[in-house]
PDB file of C-alpha atoms in Angstrom:
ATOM      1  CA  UNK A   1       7.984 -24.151  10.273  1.00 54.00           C
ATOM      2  CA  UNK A   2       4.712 -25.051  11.733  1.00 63.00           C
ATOM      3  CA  UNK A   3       2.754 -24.909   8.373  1.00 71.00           C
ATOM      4  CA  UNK A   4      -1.372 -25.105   8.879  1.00 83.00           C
ATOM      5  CA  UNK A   5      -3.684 -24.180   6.001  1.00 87.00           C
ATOM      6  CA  UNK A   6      -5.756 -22.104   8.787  1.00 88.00           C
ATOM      7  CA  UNK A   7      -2.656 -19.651   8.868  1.00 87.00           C
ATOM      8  CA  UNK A   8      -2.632 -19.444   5.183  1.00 90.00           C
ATOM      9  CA  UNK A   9      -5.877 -18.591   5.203  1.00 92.00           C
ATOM     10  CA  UNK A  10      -5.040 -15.743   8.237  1.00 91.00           C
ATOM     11  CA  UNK A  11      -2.284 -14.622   6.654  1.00 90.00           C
ATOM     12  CA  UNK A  12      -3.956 -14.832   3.037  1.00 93.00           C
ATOM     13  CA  UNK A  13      -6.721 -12.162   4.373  1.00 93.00           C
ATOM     14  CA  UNK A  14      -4.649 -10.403   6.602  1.00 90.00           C
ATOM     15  CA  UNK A  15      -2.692  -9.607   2.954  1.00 90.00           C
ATOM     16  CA  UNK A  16      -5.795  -8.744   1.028  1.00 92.00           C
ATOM     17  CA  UNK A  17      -7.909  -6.905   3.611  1.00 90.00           C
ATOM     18  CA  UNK A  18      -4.639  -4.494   4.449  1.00 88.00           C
ATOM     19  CA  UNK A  19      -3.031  -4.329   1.187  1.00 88.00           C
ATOM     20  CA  UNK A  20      -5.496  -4.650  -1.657  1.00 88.00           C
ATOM     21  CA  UNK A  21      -8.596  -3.424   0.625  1.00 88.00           C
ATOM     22  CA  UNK A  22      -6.470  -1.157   2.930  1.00 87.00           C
ATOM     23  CA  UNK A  23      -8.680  -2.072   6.138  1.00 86.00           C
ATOM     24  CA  UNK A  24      -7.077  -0.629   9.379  1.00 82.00           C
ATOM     25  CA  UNK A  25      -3.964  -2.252  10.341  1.00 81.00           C
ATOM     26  CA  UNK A  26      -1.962  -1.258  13.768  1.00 79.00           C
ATOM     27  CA  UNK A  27      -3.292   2.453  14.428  1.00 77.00           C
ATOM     28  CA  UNK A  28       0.625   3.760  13.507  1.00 75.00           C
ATOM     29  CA  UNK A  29       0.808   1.869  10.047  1.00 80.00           C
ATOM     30  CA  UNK A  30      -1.807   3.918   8.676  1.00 82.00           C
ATOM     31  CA  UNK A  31      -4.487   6.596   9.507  1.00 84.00           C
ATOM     32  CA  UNK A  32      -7.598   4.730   9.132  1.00 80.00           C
ATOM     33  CA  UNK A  33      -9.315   6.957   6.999  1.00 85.00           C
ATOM     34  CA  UNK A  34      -6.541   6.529   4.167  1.00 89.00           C
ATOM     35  CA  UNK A  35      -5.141   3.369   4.624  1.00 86.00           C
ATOM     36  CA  UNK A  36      -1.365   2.764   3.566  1.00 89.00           C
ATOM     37  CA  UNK A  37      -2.403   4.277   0.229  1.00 89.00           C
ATOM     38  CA  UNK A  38      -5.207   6.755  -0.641  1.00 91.00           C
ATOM     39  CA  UNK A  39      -8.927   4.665  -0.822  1.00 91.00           C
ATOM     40  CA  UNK A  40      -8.932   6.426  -4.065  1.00 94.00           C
ATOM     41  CA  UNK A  41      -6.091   4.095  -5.749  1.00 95.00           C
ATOM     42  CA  UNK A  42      -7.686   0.705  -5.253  1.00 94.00           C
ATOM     43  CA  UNK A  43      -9.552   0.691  -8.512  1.00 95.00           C
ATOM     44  CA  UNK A  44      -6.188   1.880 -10.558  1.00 97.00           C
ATOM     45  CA  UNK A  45      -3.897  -0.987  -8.226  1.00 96.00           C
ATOM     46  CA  UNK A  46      -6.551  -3.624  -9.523  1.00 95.00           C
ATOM     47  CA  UNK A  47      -7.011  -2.075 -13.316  1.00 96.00           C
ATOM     48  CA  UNK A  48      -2.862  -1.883 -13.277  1.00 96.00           C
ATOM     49  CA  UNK A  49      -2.223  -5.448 -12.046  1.00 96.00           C
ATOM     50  CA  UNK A  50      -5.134  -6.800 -14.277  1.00 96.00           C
ATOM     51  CA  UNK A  51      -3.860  -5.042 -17.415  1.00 97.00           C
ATOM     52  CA  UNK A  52      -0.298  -5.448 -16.577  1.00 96.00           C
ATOM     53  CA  UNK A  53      -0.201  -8.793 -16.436  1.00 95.00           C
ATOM     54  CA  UNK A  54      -2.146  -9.251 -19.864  1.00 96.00           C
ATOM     55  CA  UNK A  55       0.147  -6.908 -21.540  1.00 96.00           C
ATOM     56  CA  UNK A  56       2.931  -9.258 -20.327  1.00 95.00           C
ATOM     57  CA  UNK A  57       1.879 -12.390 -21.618  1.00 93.00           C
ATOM     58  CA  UNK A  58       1.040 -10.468 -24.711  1.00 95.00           C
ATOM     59  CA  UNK A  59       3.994  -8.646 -25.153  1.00 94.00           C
ATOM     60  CA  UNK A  60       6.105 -10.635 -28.382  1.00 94.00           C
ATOM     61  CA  UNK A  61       9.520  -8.340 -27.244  1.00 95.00           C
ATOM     62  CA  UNK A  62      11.451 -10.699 -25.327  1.00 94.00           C
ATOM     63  CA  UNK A  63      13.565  -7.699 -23.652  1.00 95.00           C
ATOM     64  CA  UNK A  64       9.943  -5.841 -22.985  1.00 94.00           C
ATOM     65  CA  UNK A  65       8.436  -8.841 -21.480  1.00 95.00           C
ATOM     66  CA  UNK A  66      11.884  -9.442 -19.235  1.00 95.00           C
ATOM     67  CA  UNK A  67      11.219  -5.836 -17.959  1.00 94.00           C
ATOM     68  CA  UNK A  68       7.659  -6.313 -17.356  1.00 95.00           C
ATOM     69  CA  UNK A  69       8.662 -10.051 -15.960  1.00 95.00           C
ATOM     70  CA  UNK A  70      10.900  -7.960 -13.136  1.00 95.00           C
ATOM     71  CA  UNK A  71       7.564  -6.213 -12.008  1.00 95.00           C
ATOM     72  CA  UNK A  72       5.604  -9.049 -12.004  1.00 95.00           C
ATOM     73  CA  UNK A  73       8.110 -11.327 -10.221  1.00 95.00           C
ATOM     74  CA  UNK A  74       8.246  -8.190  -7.630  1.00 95.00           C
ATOM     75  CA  UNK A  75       4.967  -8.455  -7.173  1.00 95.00           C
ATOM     76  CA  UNK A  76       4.756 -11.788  -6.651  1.00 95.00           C
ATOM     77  CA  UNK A  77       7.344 -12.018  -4.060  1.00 95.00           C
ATOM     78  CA  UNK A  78       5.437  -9.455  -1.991  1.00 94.00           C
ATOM     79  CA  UNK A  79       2.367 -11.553  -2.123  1.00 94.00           C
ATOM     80  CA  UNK A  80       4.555 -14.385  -1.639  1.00 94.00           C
ATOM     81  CA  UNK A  81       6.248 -12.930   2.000  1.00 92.00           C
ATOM     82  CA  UNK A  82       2.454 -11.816   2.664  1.00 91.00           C
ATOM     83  CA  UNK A  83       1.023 -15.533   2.659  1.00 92.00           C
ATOM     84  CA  UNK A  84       4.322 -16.675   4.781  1.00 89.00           C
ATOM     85  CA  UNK A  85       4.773 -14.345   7.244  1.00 86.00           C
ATOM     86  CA  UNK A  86       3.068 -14.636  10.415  1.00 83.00           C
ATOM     87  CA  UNK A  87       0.436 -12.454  11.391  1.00 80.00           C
ATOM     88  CA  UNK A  88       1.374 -10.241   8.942  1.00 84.00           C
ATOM     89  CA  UNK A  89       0.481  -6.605   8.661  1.00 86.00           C
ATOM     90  CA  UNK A  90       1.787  -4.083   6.889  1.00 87.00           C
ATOM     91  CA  UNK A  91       5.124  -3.749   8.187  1.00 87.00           C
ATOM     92  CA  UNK A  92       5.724  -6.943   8.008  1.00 87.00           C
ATOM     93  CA  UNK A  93       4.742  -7.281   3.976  1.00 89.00           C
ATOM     94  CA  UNK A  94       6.043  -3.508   3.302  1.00 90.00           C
ATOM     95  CA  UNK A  95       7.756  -5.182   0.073  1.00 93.00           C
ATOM     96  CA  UNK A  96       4.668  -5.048  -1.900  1.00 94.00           C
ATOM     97  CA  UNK A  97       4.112  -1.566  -1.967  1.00 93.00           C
ATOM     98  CA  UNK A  98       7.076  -0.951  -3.772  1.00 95.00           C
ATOM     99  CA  UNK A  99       4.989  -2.776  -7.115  1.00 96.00           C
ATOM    100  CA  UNK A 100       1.970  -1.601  -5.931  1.00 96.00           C
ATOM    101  CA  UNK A 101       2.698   1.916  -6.401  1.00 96.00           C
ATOM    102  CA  UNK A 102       4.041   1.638  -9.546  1.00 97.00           C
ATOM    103  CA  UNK A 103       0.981  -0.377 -10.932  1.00 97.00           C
ATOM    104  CA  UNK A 104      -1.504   1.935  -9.180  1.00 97.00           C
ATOM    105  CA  UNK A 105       0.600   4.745 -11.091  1.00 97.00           C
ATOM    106  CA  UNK A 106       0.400   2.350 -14.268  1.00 97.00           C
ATOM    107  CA  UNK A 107      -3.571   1.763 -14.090  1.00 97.00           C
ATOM    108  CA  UNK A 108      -3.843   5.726 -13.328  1.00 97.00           C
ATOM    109  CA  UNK A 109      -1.803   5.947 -16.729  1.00 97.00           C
ATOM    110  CA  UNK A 110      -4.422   3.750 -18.347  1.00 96.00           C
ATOM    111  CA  UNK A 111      -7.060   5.302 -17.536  1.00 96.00           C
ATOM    112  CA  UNK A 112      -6.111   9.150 -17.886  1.00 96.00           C
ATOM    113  CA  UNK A 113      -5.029   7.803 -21.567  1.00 96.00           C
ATOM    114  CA  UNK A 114      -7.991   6.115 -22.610  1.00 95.00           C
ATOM    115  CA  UNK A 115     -10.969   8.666 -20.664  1.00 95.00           C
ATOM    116  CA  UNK A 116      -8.669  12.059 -21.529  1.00 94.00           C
ATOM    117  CA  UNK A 117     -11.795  13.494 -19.574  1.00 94.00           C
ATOM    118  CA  UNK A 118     -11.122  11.626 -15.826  1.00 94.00           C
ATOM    119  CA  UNK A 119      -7.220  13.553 -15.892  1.00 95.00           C
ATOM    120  CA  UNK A 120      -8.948  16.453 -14.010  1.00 96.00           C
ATOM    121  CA  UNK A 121     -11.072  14.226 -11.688  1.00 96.00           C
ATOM    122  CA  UNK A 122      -8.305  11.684 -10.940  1.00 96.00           C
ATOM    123  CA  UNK A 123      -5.639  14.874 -10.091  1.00 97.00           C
ATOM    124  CA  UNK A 124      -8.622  16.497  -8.017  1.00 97.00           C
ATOM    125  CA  UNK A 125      -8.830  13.256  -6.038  1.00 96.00           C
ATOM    126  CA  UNK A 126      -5.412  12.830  -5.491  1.00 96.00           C
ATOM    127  CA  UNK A 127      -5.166  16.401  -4.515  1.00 97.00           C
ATOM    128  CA  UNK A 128      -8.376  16.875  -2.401  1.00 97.00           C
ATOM    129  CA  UNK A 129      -6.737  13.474  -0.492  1.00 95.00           C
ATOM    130  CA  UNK A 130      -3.473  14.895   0.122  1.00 95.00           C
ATOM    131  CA  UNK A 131      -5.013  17.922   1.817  1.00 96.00           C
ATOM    132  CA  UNK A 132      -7.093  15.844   4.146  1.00 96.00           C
ATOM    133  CA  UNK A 133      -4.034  13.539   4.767  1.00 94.00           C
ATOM    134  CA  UNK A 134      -1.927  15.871   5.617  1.00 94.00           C
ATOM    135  CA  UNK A 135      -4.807  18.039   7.522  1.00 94.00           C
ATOM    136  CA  UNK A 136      -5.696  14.789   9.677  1.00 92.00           C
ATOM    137  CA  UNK A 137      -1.536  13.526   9.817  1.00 90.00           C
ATOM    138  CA  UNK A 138      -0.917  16.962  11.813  1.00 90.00           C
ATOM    139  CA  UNK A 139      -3.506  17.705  13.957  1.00 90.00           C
ATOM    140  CA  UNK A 140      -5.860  14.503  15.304  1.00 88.00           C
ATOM    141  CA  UNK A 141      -3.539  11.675  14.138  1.00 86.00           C
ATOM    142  CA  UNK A 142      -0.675  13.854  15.685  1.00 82.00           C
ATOM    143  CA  UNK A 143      -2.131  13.736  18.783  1.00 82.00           C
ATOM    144  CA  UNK A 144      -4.197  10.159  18.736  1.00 81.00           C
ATOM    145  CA  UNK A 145      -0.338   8.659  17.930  1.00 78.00           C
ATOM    146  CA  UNK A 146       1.950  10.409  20.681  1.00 76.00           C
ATOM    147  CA  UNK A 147       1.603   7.530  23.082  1.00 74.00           C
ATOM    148  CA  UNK A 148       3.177   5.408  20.494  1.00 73.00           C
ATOM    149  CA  UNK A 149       5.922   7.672  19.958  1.00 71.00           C
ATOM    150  CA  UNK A 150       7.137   8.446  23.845  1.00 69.00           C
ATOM    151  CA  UNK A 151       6.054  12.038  23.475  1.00 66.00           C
ATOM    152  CA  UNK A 152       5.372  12.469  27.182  1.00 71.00           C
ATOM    153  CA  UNK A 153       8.327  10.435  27.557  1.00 70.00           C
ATOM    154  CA  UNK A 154      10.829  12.688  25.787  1.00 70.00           C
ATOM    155  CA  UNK A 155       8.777  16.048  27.550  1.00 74.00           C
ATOM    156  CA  UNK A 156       9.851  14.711  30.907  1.00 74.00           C
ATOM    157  CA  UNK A 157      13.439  13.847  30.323  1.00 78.00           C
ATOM    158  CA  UNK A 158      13.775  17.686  28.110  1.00 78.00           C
ATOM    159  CA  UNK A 159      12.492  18.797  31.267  1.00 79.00           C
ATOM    160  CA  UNK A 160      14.584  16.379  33.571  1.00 82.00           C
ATOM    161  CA  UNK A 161      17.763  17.978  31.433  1.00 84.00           C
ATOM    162  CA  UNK A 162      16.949  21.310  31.855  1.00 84.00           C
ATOM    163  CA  UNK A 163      16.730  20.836  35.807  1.00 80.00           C
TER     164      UNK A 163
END
């Protein structure tokens, strides 16, 4: 418990610049060029949370606003562990992508419903990211990440067993 306002303030940014910004993190959290989620879902995580949380203090339904409360309050827990935890990085704050995704997926609702037109351009992003993901995930990452893994490791001792 040795509270200082200067790890707040490290552990404050370390939350934004890896959650909300998706900077790199440890090389094995994330591949760099997508960051824990795509690039492309930082304007629908901010549009989400921003609408979100003026639709709940709008809402007059008191069972609604308990539902949307439950996101919220999910939300704000993950922030909460973010700003506590020391030297935090994304495995340490994984909690907050769990209400994350769900109001990136939210604001991506928003905005497909109000510009009918974007539906094509926000599936094409998604889907032209996914490709490249999963191009990069097997082939450079693959092989930038084995040392983390043990890969030469586990080649020797296959090899030790077969001896």
């Amino acid at each position: 418990m040795n509270f200082s306002f200067a790890q707040l303030g490290k552990n404050a940014w370390a939350l934004f610049s890896h959650v909300f910004l998706q900077l790199p993190d440890i090389f094995f959290n994330s591949i760099p060029a997508f960051g824990p989620l795509y690039h492309v879902s930082i304007p629908f995580v901010c549009v989400g949370i921003i609408v979100f949380t003026i639709q709940l203090f709008r809402e007059k339904n008191i069972e609604i606003q308990t539902q949307m409360l439950a996101l919220w309050g999910f939300l704000v827990t993950g922030i909460w562990v973010g700003l506590i935890t020391y030297e935090v990085n994304i495995n340490r704050v994984n909690i907050i992508f769990y209400p994350i995704i769900l109001l990136c997926a939210y604001g991506i609702g928003l905005t497909v419903r109000k510009w009918k037109k974007l539906w094509p351009v926000v599936a094409a992003a998604y889907g032209i990211s996914s490709i490249l993901f999963f191009g990069t995930y097997f082939t450079t990452y693959a092989e930038e990440s084995r040392q983390y893994y043990n890969k030469d490791f586990m080649e020797a001792v296959a090899e030790a067993d077969s001896l």
